[in-house]
Amino acid sequence: MSEYVETSRTSEAGDQGGAPAGGVLTLADVLALPVLAAGRPEVLTGVTRLDRPVRWVHITELTDPASFLKGGELVLTTGMPLPQDTVGVRRYVDELADIGAAALVIELVRRYHRPPDSLIQACRTRGLPLVTLAEDVNFLEVTQVVHTLILGNQADAMRRTQRVHEAFTALTLRGSGPEEVVRAAAEMSGRTVVLENLVHQALICEPSGSTVDEALTGWEQRSRATPPGDHTEVSGPESWLVAPVEYQGERWGRVVMLPPPPGTPASAAAAFVPEDVTVLERTAMALTIARLIHATPWERTAHRSALRDLAEQRHHSPEDARARLTALGLPTEGSVFLAVLADVRAEDDDSGPETRLARELRTTGVPALVGTLAPGRLGVLLALRPSQPWRPVVERLSRIALDLCPEAVVSVGPEVTHLFDAARSFRAAARVAEAALPGRPLPEGRTFHELSDIGLRQLLYALREDTRIQDYAERQLGRLIDHDTRHGTDLLSTLRHYLDAAGNKTTTARLGALSRETVYQRLRTIERLLDRDLESGEQRTELHVALTALDVLRLG
């Protein structure tokens, strides 16, 4: 798509100088051309309207030139046909203004050396730009240059439009989803493009020339102030370009192209051009096809994307994160946030875990985002009131997950007060999930795991794939295990009982159903094989860690 963007905004301007690189030729562009600049043009009226498009040039010496115009013409005259009376001058200007002429250019060489006051006043009254030329200008040359540029721009616009159609056709043929479609629209137009649903939630935002924060702050209120339309049009107090997304009369939302933010350089702040309309219309069409092809609702796709970006801190700033999630309907001010992960091996359909958890949260009235973060792993971000207890909510979610998949592991991170810190809560929840021992009962009959559950055994289980843990267990216990294997003994169990008994030999004998003499003998053998002093608390701790690591490695 970047290749398209590079070429779509480029046009061969020729050698005329002052011509725009594609797009609509304006009055300011024409006056800057060398062929007109040589006449020392001076704008007497309509200085604020130099952005008017010039669609053609018309040379006339008639008293009623408007009858030959269609609107948008630059009218060139020597002033010879101008009426001498004030009423006639007003009629002449009114006809040009009514037809929508771009401007009146009068040469001050033959009939006039200064324009009549009545002409200046009439043009000022009707808002018609009046331009005088102090030097002789070849009108035919002006016509030739301007028409060449106009026709060239039209041809260039047709080529760009063709590339737009080809790009969206390619997107549709490869089954692109809504995010890719909106991203392509932003790249092609150089504008910020937003997809929203029927309740004015911004589901996808691709900023261009602005930040997500600038684009989405106060989105719902701003969007509601922009009335819906049945076709692509500029609408609302902010002059958004909007297009409905619908199929067979059923409307699903709309796609919005935003004008540049305030302070944008004039070269990039031009009004929407026909190419923008084409891009937005094709975007709406591609989104309709994507919705029909992909069964996943837009809201679910939006929640997944927002959660992934938040968990991985891919937002450009905390303000961007807050604006994006607020536009999705999540309260981001005065809330406490909590990350929940559910590792569930179940089909994701209408009765799957993602749908069930989202539906359950809607019934509880707890604002939240639910989405798949990775295969088999669901993420939930809860936005709770500061005084609202989170455990009952997480317990309900956990029981639903276990109902769908008895082997499900639900883990929770700590509460955070700032949205951007939710990534820390997600990371902690992930560490809890990694440390969850299979089949090990949770304290107090809970069905979810939290940070307080991570002890030595859980920590070593989470690190079980680290070769340093494996090497440590082997160095500490390998010779003892080899001895048991070769001689059929069970010294490892005796060591386990001894460590569990905190070095109490009587308790060790009872746990192993052995006599005290046998325990003494076995402990001496263990000390010799391992070259350890079992009376040392530090060395007993090292062996206890190694034995726990061995247990979780065998479990893993």
mmCIF file of N, CA and C in Angstrom, residues 15-110:
data_model
loop_
_atom_site.group_PDB
_atom_site.id
_atom_site.type_symbol
_atom_site.label_atom_id
_atom_site.label_comp_id
_atom_site.label_asym_id
_atom_site.label_seq_id
_atom_site.Cartn_x
_atom_site.Cartn_y
_atom_site.Cartn_z
ATOM 1 N N ASP A 15 6.205 22.148 -17.032
ATOM 2 C CA ASP A 15 7.235 23.156 -16.814
ATOM 3 C C ASP A 15 6.633 24.522 -16.504
ATOM 4 N N GLN A 16 5.361 24.560 -16.103
ATOM 5 C CA GLN A 16 4.689 25.844 -15.991
ATOM 6 C C GLN A 16 5.006 26.561 -14.689
ATOM 7 N N GLY A 17 5.420 25.855 -13.678
ATOM 8 C CA GLY A 17 5.702 26.481 -12.398
ATOM 9 C C GLY A 17 4.437 26.936 -11.722
ATOM 10 N N GLY A 18 4.351 26.766 -10.421
ATOM 11 C CA GLY A 18 3.175 27.196 -9.675
ATOM 12 C C GLY A 18 2.010 26.273 -9.799
ATOM 13 N N ALA A 19 2.079 25.265 -10.637
ATOM 14 C CA ALA A 19 0.970 24.335 -10.791
ATOM 15 C C ALA A 19 0.971 23.347 -9.647
ATOM 16 N N PRO A 20 -0.188 22.945 -9.142
ATOM 17 C CA PRO A 20 -0.248 22.010 -8.028
ATOM 18 C C PRO A 20 0.114 20.620 -8.475
ATOM 19 N N ALA A 21 0.600 19.824 -7.496
ATOM 20 C CA ALA A 21 0.940 18.430 -7.792
ATOM 21 C C ALA A 21 -0.336 17.608 -7.750
ATOM 22 N N GLY A 22 -1.111 17.681 -8.790
ATOM 23 C CA GLY A 22 -2.357 16.933 -8.847
ATOM 24 C C GLY A 22 -3.460 17.666 -8.120
ATOM 25 N N GLY A 23 -4.648 17.119 -8.077
ATOM 26 C CA GLY A 23 -5.756 17.719 -7.369
ATOM 27 C C GLY A 23 -6.428 18.796 -8.194
ATOM 28 N N VAL A 24 -7.155 19.700 -7.513
ATOM 29 C CA VAL A 24 -7.939 20.736 -8.168
ATOM 30 C C VAL A 24 -7.090 21.991 -8.328
ATOM 31 N N LEU A 25 -7.149 22.590 -9.499
ATOM 32 C CA LEU A 25 -6.436 23.837 -9.773
ATOM 33 C C LEU A 25 -7.245 24.986 -9.175
ATOM 34 N N THR A 26 -6.633 25.779 -8.299
ATOM 35 C CA THR A 26 -7.339 26.878 -7.644
ATOM 36 C C THR A 26 -6.990 28.211 -8.297
ATOM 37 N N LEU A 27 -7.755 29.224 -7.894
ATOM 38 C CA LEU A 27 -7.492 30.565 -8.411
ATOM 39 C C LEU A 27 -6.086 31.027 -8.023
ATOM 40 N N ALA A 28 -5.672 30.727 -6.809
ATOM 41 C CA ALA A 28 -4.327 31.097 -6.377
ATOM 42 C C ALA A 28 -3.269 30.419 -7.242
ATOM 43 N N ASP A 29 -3.508 29.140 -7.599
ATOM 44 C CA ASP A 29 -2.561 28.429 -8.465
ATOM 45 C C ASP A 29 -2.432 29.117 -9.821
ATOM 46 N N VAL A 30 -3.570 29.495 -10.373
ATOM 47 C CA VAL A 30 -3.568 30.105 -11.715
ATOM 48 C C VAL A 30 -2.848 31.450 -11.690
ATOM 49 N N LEU A 31 -3.105 32.265 -10.669
ATOM 50 C CA LEU A 31 -2.480 33.591 -10.601
ATOM 51 C C LEU A 31 -0.971 33.489 -10.412
ATOM 52 N N ALA A 32 -0.503 32.336 -9.892
ATOM 53 C CA ALA A 32 0.926 32.149 -9.680
ATOM 54 C C ALA A 32 1.645 31.668 -10.938
ATOM 55 N N LEU A 33 0.896 31.292 -11.965
ATOM 56 C CA LEU A 33 1.531 30.819 -13.188
ATOM 57 C C LEU A 33 2.325 31.950 -13.844
ATOM 58 N N PRO A 34 3.495 31.657 -14.393
ATOM 59 C CA PRO A 34 4.311 32.712 -15.024
ATOM 60 C C PRO A 34 3.564 33.484 -16.100
ATOM 61 N N VAL A 35 2.707 32.796 -16.862
ATOM 62 C CA VAL A 35 2.024 33.455 -17.966
ATOM 63 C C VAL A 35 1.090 34.553 -17.462
ATOM 64 N N LEU A 36 0.539 34.404 -16.250
ATOM 65 C CA LEU A 36 -0.303 35.446 -15.667
ATOM 66 C C LEU A 36 0.491 36.361 -14.748
ATOM 67 N N ALA A 37 1.487 35.802 -14.057
ATOM 68 C CA ALA A 37 2.300 36.613 -13.160
ATOM 69 C C ALA A 37 3.007 37.726 -13.912
ATOM 70 N N ALA A 38 3.285 37.498 -15.207
ATOM 71 C CA ALA A 38 3.948 38.527 -16.022
ATOM 72 C C ALA A 38 3.079 39.768 -16.176
ATOM 73 N N GLY A 39 1.778 39.632 -16.013
ATOM 74 C CA GLY A 39 0.870 40.774 -16.128
ATOM 75 C C GLY A 39 0.707 41.533 -14.832
ATOM 76 N N ARG A 40 1.463 41.188 -13.792
ATOM 77 C CA ARG A 40 1.403 41.825 -12.475
ATOM 78 C C ARG A 40 -0.044 41.869 -11.944
ATOM 79 N N PRO A 41 -0.614 40.675 -11.693
ATOM 80 C CA PRO A 41 -2.007 40.633 -11.221
ATOM 81 C C PRO A 41 -2.154 41.228 -9.827
ATOM 82 N N GLU A 42 -3.289 41.893 -9.604
ATOM 83 C CA GLU A 42 -3.628 42.448 -8.293
ATOM 84 C C GLU A 42 -5.072 42.060 -7.973
ATOM 85 N N VAL A 43 -5.260 41.457 -6.818
ATOM 86 C CA VAL A 43 -6.592 41.012 -6.395
ATOM 87 C C VAL A 43 -7.249 42.161 -5.645
ATOM 88 N N LEU A 44 -8.312 42.699 -6.219
ATOM 89 C CA LEU A 44 -8.994 43.843 -5.609
ATOM 90 C C LEU A 44 -10.130 43.413 -4.690
ATOM 91 N N THR A 45 -10.836 42.347 -5.035
ATOM 92 C CA THR A 45 -11.921 41.839 -4.188
ATOM 93 C C THR A 45 -11.816 40.314 -4.119
ATOM 94 N N GLY A 46 -12.390 39.767 -3.040
ATOM 95 C CA GLY A 46 -12.403 38.302 -2.915
ATOM 96 C C GLY A 46 -11.053 37.704 -2.555
ATOM 97 N N VAL A 47 -10.256 38.437 -1.778
ATOM 98 C CA VAL A 47 -8.928 37.929 -1.402
ATOM 99 C C VAL A 47 -9.043 36.628 -0.603
ATOM 100 N N THR A 48 -10.106 36.482 0.167
ATOM 101 C CA THR A 48 -10.274 35.270 0.983
ATOM 102 C C THR A 48 -10.818 34.082 0.188
ATOM 103 N N ARG A 49 -11.054 34.308 -1.110
ATOM 104 C CA ARG A 49 -11.649 33.237 -1.919
ATOM 105 C C ARG A 49 -10.710 32.746 -3.015
ATOM 106 N N LEU A 50 -9.413 32.853 -2.763
ATOM 107 C CA LEU A 50 -8.450 32.415 -3.765
ATOM 108 C C LEU A 50 -8.331 30.896 -3.841
ATOM 109 N N ASP A 51 -9.002 30.193 -2.917
ATOM 110 C CA ASP A 51 -8.989 28.727 -2.981
ATOM 111 C C ASP A 51 -10.097 28.177 -3.873
ATOM 112 N N ARG A 52 -10.808 29.067 -4.560
ATOM 113 C CA ARG A 52 -11.864 28.624 -5.479
ATOM 114 C C ARG A 52 -11.263 27.755 -6.592
ATOM 115 N N PRO A 53 -11.918 26.649 -6.924
ATOM 116 C CA PRO A 53 -11.396 25.838 -8.029
ATOM 117 C C PRO A 53 -11.655 26.501 -9.378
ATOM 118 N N VAL A 54 -10.691 26.402 -10.272
ATOM 119 C CA VAL A 54 -10.834 26.901 -11.652
ATOM 120 C C VAL A 54 -10.995 25.677 -12.547
ATOM 121 N N ARG A 55 -12.177 25.552 -13.142
ATOM 122 C CA ARG A 55 -12.474 24.380 -13.970
ATOM 123 C C ARG A 55 -12.281 24.662 -15.473
ATOM 124 N N TRP A 56 -12.175 25.946 -15.847
ATOM 125 C CA TRP A 56 -11.963 26.278 -17.262
ATOM 126 C C TRP A 56 -11.603 27.762 -17.350
ATOM 127 N N VAL A 57 -11.129 28.175 -18.514
ATOM 128 C CA VAL A 57 -10.835 29.592 -18.779
ATOM 129 C C VAL A 57 -11.707 30.039 -19.949
ATOM 130 N N HIS A 58 -12.310 31.234 -19.817
ATOM 131 C CA HIS A 58 -13.209 31.734 -20.860
ATOM 132 C C HIS A 58 -12.832 33.180 -21.202
ATOM 133 N N ILE A 59 -12.437 33.392 -22.454
ATOM 134 C CA ILE A 59 -12.138 34.748 -22.934
ATOM 135 C C ILE A 59 -13.424 35.322 -23.537
ATOM 136 N N THR A 60 -13.783 36.521 -23.132
ATOM 137 C CA THR A 60 -15.040 37.068 -23.632
ATOM 138 C C THR A 60 -14.949 38.583 -23.793
ATOM 139 N N GLU A 61 -15.606 39.068 -24.803
ATOM 140 C CA GLU A 61 -15.801 40.504 -24.988
ATOM 141 C C GLU A 61 -17.286 40.791 -25.158
ATOM 142 N N LEU A 62 -18.107 39.853 -24.640
ATOM 143 C CA LEU A 62 -19.561 40.005 -24.742
ATOM 144 C C LEU A 62 -20.101 40.751 -23.539
ATOM 145 N N THR A 63 -21.255 41.343 -23.706
ATOM 146 C CA THR A 63 -21.897 42.033 -22.583
ATOM 147 C C THR A 63 -22.680 41.067 -21.704
ATOM 148 N N ASP A 64 -22.919 39.846 -22.192
ATOM 149 C CA ASP A 64 -23.658 38.838 -21.411
ATOM 150 C C ASP A 64 -22.904 37.498 -21.456
ATOM 151 N N PRO A 65 -21.695 37.413 -20.938
ATOM 152 C CA PRO A 65 -20.904 36.184 -21.065
ATOM 153 C C PRO A 65 -21.467 35.014 -20.254
ATOM 154 N N ALA A 66 -22.308 35.296 -19.256
ATOM 155 C CA ALA A 66 -22.799 34.233 -18.385
ATOM 156 C C ALA A 66 -23.585 33.177 -19.144
ATOM 157 N N SER A 67 -24.179 33.570 -20.256
ATOM 158 C CA SER A 67 -24.979 32.601 -21.010
ATOM 159 C C SER A 67 -24.117 31.516 -21.641
ATOM 160 N N PHE A 68 -22.798 31.718 -21.670
ATOM 161 C CA PHE A 68 -21.894 30.718 -22.252
ATOM 162 C C PHE A 68 -21.078 29.974 -21.181
ATOM 163 N N LEU A 69 -21.432 30.208 -19.935
ATOM 164 C CA LEU A 69 -20.663 29.612 -18.828
ATOM 165 C C LEU A 69 -21.462 28.528 -18.123
ATOM 166 N N LYS A 70 -20.733 27.645 -17.404
ATOM 167 C CA LYS A 70 -21.371 26.591 -16.613
ATOM 168 C C LYS A 70 -20.984 26.658 -15.137
ATOM 169 N N GLY A 71 -20.065 27.530 -14.807
ATOM 170 C CA GLY A 71 -19.608 27.648 -13.427
ATOM 171 C C GLY A 71 -18.182 27.183 -13.262
ATOM 172 N N GLY A 72 -17.417 27.939 -12.466
ATOM 173 C CA GLY A 72 -16.036 27.572 -12.208
ATOM 174 C C GLY A 72 -15.058 28.140 -13.207
ATOM 175 N N GLU A 73 -15.540 28.990 -14.131
ATOM 176 C CA GLU A 73 -14.647 29.530 -15.165
ATOM 177 C C GLU A 73 -13.897 30.761 -14.657
ATOM 178 N N LEU A 74 -12.662 30.891 -15.146
ATOM 179 C CA LEU A 74 -11.898 32.117 -14.979
ATOM 180 C C LEU A 74 -12.204 32.990 -16.209
ATOM 181 N N VAL A 75 -12.863 34.112 -16.012
ATOM 182 C CA VAL A 75 -13.320 34.963 -17.118
ATOM 183 C C VAL A 75 -12.258 36.029 -17.395
ATOM 184 N N LEU A 76 -11.705 36.038 -18.615
ATOM 185 C CA LEU A 76 -10.686 37.007 -19.033
ATOM 186 C C LEU A 76 -11.323 38.024 -19.975
ATOM 187 N N THR A 77 -11.057 39.308 -19.711
ATOM 188 C CA THR A 77 -11.606 40.343 -20.573
ATOM 189 C C THR A 77 -10.693 41.565 -20.596
ATOM 190 N N THR A 78 -10.717 42.290 -21.719
ATOM 191 C CA THR A 78 -9.969 43.552 -21.820
ATOM 192 C C THR A 78 -10.758 44.705 -21.224
ATOM 193 N N GLY A 79 -12.025 44.441 -20.874
ATOM 194 C CA GLY A 79 -12.881 45.488 -20.340
ATOM 195 C C GLY A 79 -13.678 46.210 -21.401
ATOM 196 N N MET A 80 -13.439 45.867 -22.658
ATOM 197 C CA MET A 80 -14.145 46.561 -23.748
ATOM 198 C C MET A 80 -15.660 46.403 -23.663
ATOM 199 N N PRO A 81 -16.190 45.212 -23.301
ATOM 200 C CA PRO A 81 -17.659 45.081 -23.338
ATOM 201 C C PRO A 81 -18.354 45.560 -22.068
ATOM 202 N N LEU A 82 -17.625 46.020 -21.067
ATOM 203 C CA LEU A 82 -18.278 46.401 -19.817
ATOM 204 C C LEU A 82 -19.245 47.563 -20.030
ATOM 205 N N PRO A 83 -20.447 47.471 -19.490
ATOM 206 C CA PRO A 83 -21.394 48.593 -19.599
ATOM 207 C C PRO A 83 -20.825 49.831 -18.925
ATOM 208 N N GLN A 84 -21.248 50.979 -19.395
ATOM 209 C CA GLN A 84 -20.757 52.232 -18.818
ATOM 210 C C GLN A 84 -21.592 52.680 -17.624
ATOM 211 N N ASP A 85 -22.840 52.259 -17.575
ATOM 212 C CA ASP A 85 -23.696 52.687 -16.478
ATOM 213 C C ASP A 85 -23.599 51.725 -15.298
ATOM 214 N N THR A 86 -23.866 52.227 -14.111
ATOM 215 C CA THR A 86 -23.748 51.430 -12.875
ATOM 216 C C THR A 86 -24.704 50.248 -12.879
ATOM 217 N N VAL A 87 -25.933 50.459 -13.360
ATOM 218 C CA VAL A 87 -26.917 49.376 -13.392
ATOM 219 C C VAL A 87 -26.427 48.247 -14.291
ATOM 220 N N GLY A 88 -25.870 48.601 -15.420
ATOM 221 C CA GLY A 88 -25.373 47.589 -16.341
ATOM 222 C C GLY A 88 -24.201 46.815 -15.761
ATOM 223 N N VAL A 89 -23.326 47.527 -15.051
ATOM 224 C CA VAL A 89 -22.182 46.852 -14.418
ATOM 225 C C VAL A 89 -22.674 45.853 -13.366
ATOM 226 N N ARG A 90 -23.651 46.289 -12.563
ATOM 227 C CA ARG A 90 -24.190 45.380 -11.538
ATOM 228 C C ARG A 90 -24.803 44.143 -12.178
ATOM 229 N N ARG A 91 -25.571 44.365 -13.275
ATOM 230 C CA ARG A 91 -26.172 43.210 -13.952
ATOM 231 C C ARG A 91 -25.093 42.258 -14.475
ATOM 232 N N TYR A 92 -24.048 42.828 -15.057
ATOM 233 C CA TYR A 92 -22.942 42.038 -15.605
ATOM 234 C C TYR A 92 -22.313 41.176 -14.494
ATOM 235 N N VAL A 93 -22.023 41.776 -13.335
ATOM 236 C CA VAL A 93 -21.392 41.053 -12.223
ATOM 237 C C VAL A 93 -22.366 40.038 -11.623
ATOM 238 N N ASP A 94 -23.640 40.431 -11.490
ATOM 239 C CA ASP A 94 -24.629 39.504 -10.917
ATOM 240 C C ASP A 94 -24.731 38.234 -11.748
ATOM 241 N N GLU A 95 -24.729 38.382 -13.065
ATOM 242 C CA GLU A 95 -24.838 37.200 -13.917
ATOM 243 C C GLU A 95 -23.627 36.279 -13.733
ATOM 244 N N LEU A 96 -22.431 36.850 -13.637
ATOM 245 C CA LEU A 96 -21.228 36.027 -13.420
ATOM 246 C C LEU A 96 -21.281 35.333 -12.058
ATOM 247 N N ALA A 97 -21.709 36.093 -11.024
ATOM 248 C CA ALA A 97 -21.777 35.515 -9.676
ATOM 249 C C ALA A 97 -22.845 34.429 -9.605
ATOM 250 N N ASP A 98 -23.980 34.657 -10.251
ATOM 251 C CA ASP A 98 -25.063 33.670 -10.208
ATOM 252 C C ASP A 98 -24.661 32.362 -10.878
ATOM 253 N N ILE A 99 -23.903 32.434 -11.949
ATOM 254 C CA ILE A 99 -23.517 31.220 -12.665
ATOM 255 C C ILE A 99 -22.370 30.501 -11.949
ATOM 256 N N GLY A 100 -21.708 31.221 -11.002
ATOM 257 C CA GLY A 100 -20.631 30.595 -10.237
ATOM 258 C C GLY A 100 -19.270 30.726 -10.879
ATOM 259 N N ALA A 101 -19.024 31.826 -11.568
ATOM 260 C CA ALA A 101 -17.697 32.040 -12.159
ATOM 261 C C ALA A 101 -16.647 32.086 -11.057
ATOM 262 N N ALA A 102 -15.458 31.579 -11.364
ATOM 263 C CA ALA A 102 -14.395 31.541 -10.363
ATOM 264 C C ALA A 102 -13.876 32.936 -10.072
ATOM 265 N N ALA A 103 -13.700 33.761 -11.111
ATOM 266 C CA ALA A 103 -13.182 35.121 -10.924
ATOM 267 C C ALA A 103 -13.315 35.884 -12.233
ATOM 268 N N LEU A 104 -13.233 37.201 -12.124
ATOM 269 C CA LEU A 104 -13.211 38.077 -13.292
ATOM 270 C C LEU A 104 -11.831 38.729 -13.356
ATOM 271 N N VAL A 105 -11.139 38.542 -14.485
ATOM 272 C CA VAL A 105 -9.806 39.122 -14.684
ATOM 273 C C VAL A 105 -9.917 40.173 -15.788
ATOM 274 N N ILE A 106 -9.557 41.425 -15.460
ATOM 275 C CA ILE A 106 -9.672 42.512 -16.428
ATOM 276 C C ILE A 106 -8.292 43.111 -16.678
ATOM 277 N N GLU A 107 -7.981 43.290 -17.949
ATOM 278 C CA GLU A 107 -6.690 43.830 -18.353
ATOM 279 C C GLU A 107 -6.783 45.360 -18.416
ATOM 280 N N LEU A 108 -5.889 46.056 -17.697
ATOM 281 C CA LEU A 108 -5.923 47.516 -17.646
ATOM 282 C C LEU A 108 -4.929 48.098 -18.651
ATOM 283 N N VAL A 109 -5.165 47.825 -19.942
ATOM 284 C CA VAL A 109 -4.245 48.274 -20.978
ATOM 285 C C VAL A 109 -4.989 49.058 -22.047
ATOM 286 N N ARG A 110 -6.133 48.563 -22.463
ATOM 287 C CA ARG A 110 -6.812 49.150 -23.619
ATOM 288 C C ARG A 110 -7.880 50.167 -23.200
#
